[in-house]
mmCIF file of C-alpha atoms in Angstrom:
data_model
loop_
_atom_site.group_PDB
_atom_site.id
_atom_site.type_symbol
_atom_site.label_atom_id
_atom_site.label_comp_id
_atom_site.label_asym_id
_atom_site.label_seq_id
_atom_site.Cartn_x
_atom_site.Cartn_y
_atom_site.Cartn_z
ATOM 1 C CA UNK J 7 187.424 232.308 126.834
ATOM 2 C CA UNK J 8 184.305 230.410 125.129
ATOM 3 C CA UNK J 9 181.210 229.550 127.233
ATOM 4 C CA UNK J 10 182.236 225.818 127.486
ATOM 5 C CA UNK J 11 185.945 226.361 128.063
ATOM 6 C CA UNK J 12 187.694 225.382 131.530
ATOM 7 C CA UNK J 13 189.681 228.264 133.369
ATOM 8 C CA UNK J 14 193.294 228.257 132.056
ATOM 9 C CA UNK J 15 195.518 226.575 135.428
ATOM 10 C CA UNK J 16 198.244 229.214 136.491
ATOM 11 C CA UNK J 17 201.519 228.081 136.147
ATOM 12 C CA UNK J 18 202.895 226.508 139.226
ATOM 13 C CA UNK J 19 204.546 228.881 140.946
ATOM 14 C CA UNK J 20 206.050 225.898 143.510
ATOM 15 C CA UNK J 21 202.539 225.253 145.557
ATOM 16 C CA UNK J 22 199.670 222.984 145.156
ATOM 17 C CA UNK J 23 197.027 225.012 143.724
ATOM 18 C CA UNK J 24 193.629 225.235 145.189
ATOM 19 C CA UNK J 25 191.406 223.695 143.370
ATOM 20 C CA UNK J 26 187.199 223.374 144.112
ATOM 21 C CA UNK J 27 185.590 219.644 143.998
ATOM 22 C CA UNK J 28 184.946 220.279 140.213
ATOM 23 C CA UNK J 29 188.144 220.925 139.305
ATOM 24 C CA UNK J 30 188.350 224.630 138.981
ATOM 25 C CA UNK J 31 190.772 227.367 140.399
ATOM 26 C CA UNK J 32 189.227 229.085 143.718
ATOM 27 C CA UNK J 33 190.055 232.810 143.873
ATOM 28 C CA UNK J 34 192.326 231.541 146.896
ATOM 29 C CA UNK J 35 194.452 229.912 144.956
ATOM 30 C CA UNK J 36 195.161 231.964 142.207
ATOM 31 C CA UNK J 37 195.498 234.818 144.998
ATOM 32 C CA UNK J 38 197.839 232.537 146.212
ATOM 33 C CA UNK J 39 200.254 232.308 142.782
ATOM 34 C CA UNK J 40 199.597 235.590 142.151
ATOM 35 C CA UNK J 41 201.558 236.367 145.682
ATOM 36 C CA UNK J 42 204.416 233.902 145.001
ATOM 37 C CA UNK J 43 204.488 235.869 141.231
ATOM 38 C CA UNK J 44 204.165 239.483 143.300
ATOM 39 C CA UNK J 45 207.415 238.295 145.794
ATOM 40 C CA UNK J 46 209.612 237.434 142.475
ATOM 41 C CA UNK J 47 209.331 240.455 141.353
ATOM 42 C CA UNK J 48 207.081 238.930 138.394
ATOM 43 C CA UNK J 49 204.578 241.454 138.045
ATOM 44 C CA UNK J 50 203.566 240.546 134.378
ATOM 45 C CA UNK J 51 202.918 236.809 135.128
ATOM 46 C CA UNK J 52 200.934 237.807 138.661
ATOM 47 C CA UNK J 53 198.485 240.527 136.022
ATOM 48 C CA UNK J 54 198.083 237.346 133.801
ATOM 49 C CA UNK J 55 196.764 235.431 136.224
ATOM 50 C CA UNK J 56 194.650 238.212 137.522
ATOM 51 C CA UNK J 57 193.229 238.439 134.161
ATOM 52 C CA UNK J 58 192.047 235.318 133.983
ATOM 53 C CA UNK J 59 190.736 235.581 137.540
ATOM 54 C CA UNK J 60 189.011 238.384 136.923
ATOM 55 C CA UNK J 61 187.259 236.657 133.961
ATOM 56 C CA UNK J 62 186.078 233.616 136.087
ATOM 57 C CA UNK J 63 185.551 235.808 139.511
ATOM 58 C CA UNK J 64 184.377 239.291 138.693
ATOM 59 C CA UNK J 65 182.866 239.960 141.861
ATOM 60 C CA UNK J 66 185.902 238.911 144.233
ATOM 61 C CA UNK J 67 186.825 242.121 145.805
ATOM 62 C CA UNK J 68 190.313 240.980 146.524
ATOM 63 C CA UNK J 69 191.224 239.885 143.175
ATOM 64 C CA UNK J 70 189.749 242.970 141.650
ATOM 65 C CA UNK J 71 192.089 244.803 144.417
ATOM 66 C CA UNK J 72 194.960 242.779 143.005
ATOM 67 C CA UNK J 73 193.790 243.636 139.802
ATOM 68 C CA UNK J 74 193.388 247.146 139.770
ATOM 69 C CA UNK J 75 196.835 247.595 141.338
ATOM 70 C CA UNK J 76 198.894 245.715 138.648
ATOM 71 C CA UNK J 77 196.279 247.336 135.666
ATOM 72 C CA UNK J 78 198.317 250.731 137.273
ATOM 73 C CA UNK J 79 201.742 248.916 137.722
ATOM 74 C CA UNK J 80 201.991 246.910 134.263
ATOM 75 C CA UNK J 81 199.408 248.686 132.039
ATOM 76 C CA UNK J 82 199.567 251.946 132.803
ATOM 77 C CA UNK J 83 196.539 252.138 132.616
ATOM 78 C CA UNK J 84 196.194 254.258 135.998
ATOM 79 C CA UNK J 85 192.619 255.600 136.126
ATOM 80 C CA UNK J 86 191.021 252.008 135.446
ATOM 81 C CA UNK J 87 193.602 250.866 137.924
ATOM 82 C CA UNK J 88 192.492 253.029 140.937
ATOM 83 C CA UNK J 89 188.918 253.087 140.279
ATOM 84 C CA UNK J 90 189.120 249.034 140.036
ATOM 85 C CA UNK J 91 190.462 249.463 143.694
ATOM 86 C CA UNK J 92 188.080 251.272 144.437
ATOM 87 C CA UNK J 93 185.081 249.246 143.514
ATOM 88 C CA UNK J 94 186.863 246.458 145.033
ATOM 89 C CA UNK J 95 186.770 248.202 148.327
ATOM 90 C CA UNK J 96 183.015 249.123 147.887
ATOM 91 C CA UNK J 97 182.164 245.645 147.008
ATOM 92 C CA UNK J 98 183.786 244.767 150.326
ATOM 93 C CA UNK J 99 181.847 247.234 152.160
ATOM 94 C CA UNK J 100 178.558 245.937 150.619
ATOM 95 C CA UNK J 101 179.649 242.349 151.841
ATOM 96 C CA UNK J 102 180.754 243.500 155.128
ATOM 97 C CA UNK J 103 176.855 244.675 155.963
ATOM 98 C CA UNK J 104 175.930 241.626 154.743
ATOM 99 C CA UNK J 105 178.690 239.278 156.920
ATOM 100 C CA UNK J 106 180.550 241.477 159.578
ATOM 101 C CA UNK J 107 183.846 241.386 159.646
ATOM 102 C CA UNK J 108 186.054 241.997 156.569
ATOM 103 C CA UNK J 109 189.977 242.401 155.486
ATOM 104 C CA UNK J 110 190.170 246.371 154.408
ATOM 105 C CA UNK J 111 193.993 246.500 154.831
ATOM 106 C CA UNK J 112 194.990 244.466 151.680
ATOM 107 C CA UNK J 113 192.438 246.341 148.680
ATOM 108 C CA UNK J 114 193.812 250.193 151.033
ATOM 109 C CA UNK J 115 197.393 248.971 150.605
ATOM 110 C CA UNK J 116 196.910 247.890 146.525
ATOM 111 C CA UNK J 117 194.903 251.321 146.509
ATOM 112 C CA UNK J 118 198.163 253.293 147.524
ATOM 113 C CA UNK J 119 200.360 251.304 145.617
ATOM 114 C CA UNK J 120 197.806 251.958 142.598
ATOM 115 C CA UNK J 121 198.153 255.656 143.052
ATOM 116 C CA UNK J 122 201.978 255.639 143.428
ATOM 117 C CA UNK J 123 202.012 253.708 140.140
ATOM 118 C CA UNK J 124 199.758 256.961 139.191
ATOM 119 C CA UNK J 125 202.374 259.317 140.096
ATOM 120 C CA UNK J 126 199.888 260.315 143.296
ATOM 121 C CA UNK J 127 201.669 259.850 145.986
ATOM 122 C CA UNK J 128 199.895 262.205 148.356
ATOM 123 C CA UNK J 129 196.428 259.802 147.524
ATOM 124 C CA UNK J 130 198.619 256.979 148.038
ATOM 125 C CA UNK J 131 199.467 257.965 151.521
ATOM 126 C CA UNK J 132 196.285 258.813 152.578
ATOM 127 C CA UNK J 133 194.857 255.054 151.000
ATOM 128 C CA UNK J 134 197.726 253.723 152.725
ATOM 129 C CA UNK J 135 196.451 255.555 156.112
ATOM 130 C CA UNK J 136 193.365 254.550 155.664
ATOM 131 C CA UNK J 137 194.062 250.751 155.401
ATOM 132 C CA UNK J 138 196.137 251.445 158.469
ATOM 133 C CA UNK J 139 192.678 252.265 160.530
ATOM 134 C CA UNK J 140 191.678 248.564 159.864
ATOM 135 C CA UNK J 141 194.730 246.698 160.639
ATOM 136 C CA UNK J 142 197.208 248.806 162.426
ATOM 137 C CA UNK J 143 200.113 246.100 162.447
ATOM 138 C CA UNK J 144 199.993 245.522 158.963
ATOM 139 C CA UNK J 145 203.581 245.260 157.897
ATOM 140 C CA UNK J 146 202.724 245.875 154.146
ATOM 141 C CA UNK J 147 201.437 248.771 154.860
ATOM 142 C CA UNK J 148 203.839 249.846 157.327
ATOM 143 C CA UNK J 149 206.600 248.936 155.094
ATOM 144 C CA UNK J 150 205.076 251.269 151.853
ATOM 145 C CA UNK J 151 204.388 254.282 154.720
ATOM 146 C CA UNK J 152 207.828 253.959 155.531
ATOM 147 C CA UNK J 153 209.275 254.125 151.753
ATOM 148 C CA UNK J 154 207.455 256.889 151.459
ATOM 149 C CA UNK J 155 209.211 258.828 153.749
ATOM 150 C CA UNK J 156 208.251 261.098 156.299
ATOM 151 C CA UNK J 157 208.150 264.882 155.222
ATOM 152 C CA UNK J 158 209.903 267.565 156.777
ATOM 153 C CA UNK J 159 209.046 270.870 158.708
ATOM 154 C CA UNK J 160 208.490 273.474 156.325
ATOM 155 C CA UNK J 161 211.983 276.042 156.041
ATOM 156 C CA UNK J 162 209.813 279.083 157.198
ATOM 157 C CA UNK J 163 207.811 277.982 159.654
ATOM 158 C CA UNK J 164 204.965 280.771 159.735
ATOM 159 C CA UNK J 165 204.687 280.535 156.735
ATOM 160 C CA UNK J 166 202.410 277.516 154.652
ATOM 161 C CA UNK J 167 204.123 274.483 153.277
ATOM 162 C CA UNK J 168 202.887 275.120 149.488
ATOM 163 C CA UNK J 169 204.168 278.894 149.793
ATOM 164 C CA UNK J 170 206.834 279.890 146.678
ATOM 165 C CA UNK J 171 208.755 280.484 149.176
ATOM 166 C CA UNK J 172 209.065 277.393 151.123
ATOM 167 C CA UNK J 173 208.799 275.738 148.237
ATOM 168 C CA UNK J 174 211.686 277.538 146.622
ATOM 169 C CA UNK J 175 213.811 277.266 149.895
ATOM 170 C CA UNK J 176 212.425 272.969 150.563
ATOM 171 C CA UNK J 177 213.539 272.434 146.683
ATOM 172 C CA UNK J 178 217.139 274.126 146.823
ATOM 173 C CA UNK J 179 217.757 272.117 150.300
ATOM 174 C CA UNK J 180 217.013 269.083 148.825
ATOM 175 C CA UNK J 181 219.146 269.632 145.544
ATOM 176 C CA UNK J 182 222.605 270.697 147.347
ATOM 177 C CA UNK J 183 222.019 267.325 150.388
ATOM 178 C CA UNK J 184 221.166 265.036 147.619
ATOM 179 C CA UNK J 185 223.680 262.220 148.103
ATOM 180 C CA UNK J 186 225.127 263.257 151.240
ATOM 181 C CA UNK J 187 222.246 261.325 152.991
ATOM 182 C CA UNK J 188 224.126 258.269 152.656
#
């Protein structure tokens, strides 16, 4: 994108989008087609508008959030996924001194979902947690916790939950009730 271009428009996604007095696309409204994009299951059209977001705001810590979590999803490209999260949620913090009160649950939630695209799910849960200390009804977050599932007691009890053993015993359980959960 050249110095005197305009921002690309995202394709319309079915709502007006938000538009400043000059003209250009406010971070609202491409968060806003991004979403619609995100609840089609059209992750690849939601990362190229984040892209071009992320060009025109590169200090909007909830499009970076957004951004980071799809750079995991679609990319692959897991490390600069997560750590975009992550700045996103220190540039919030920064604001936050600077303005009070702040949404943490949205950049925690596309944290966890950046880790489980990462293959990290016990980060993701914690990420997830974490975003749950902000905003404790947040059903996104709820709703990913809950996917997650909920781990069992370990087989041997006195015994530590990442001993061979248990392990061993945890691994075989699961094997011989797969399917029969149904």
């Amino acid at each position: 994108m050249g110095i005197n271009d305009e921002p690309k428009r995202p394709v319309n996604a079915g709502e007006p989008v938000v538009t400043s007095p000059a003209g250009e696309i406010t971070p609202a409204g491409y968060l806003r087609e991004v979403k619609v994009h995100l609840t089609r299951g059209k992750q690849k059209e939601a990362f190229g508008l984040l892209q071009q977001a992320a060009v025109i705001y590169p200090n909007d810590p909830i499009i970076l959030s957004y951004y980071g979590y799809l750079l995991a999803l679609v990319d692959k490209k897991y490390r600069g996924g997560v750590e975009t999260c992550a700045r996103a949620i220190a540039l919030l913090k920064k604001k936050a001194s600077l303005s009070g009160e702040v949404p943490y649950a949205v950049p925690y939630l596309n944290l966890g979902r950046a880790y489980l695209a990462a293959g990290k799910k016990k980060d993701a849960i914690e990420a997830l947690k974490k975003g749950l200390q902000y905003d404790n009804d947040n059903n996104d977050l709820l709703k990913e916790l809950k996917a997650l599932g909920k781990r069992g007691k370990p087989p041997v009890k006195f015994l530590e939950r990442a001993n061979p053993i248990n392990k061993f015993i945890g691994l075989t359980r699961k094997k011989t009730t797969k399917g029969t959960d149904k």
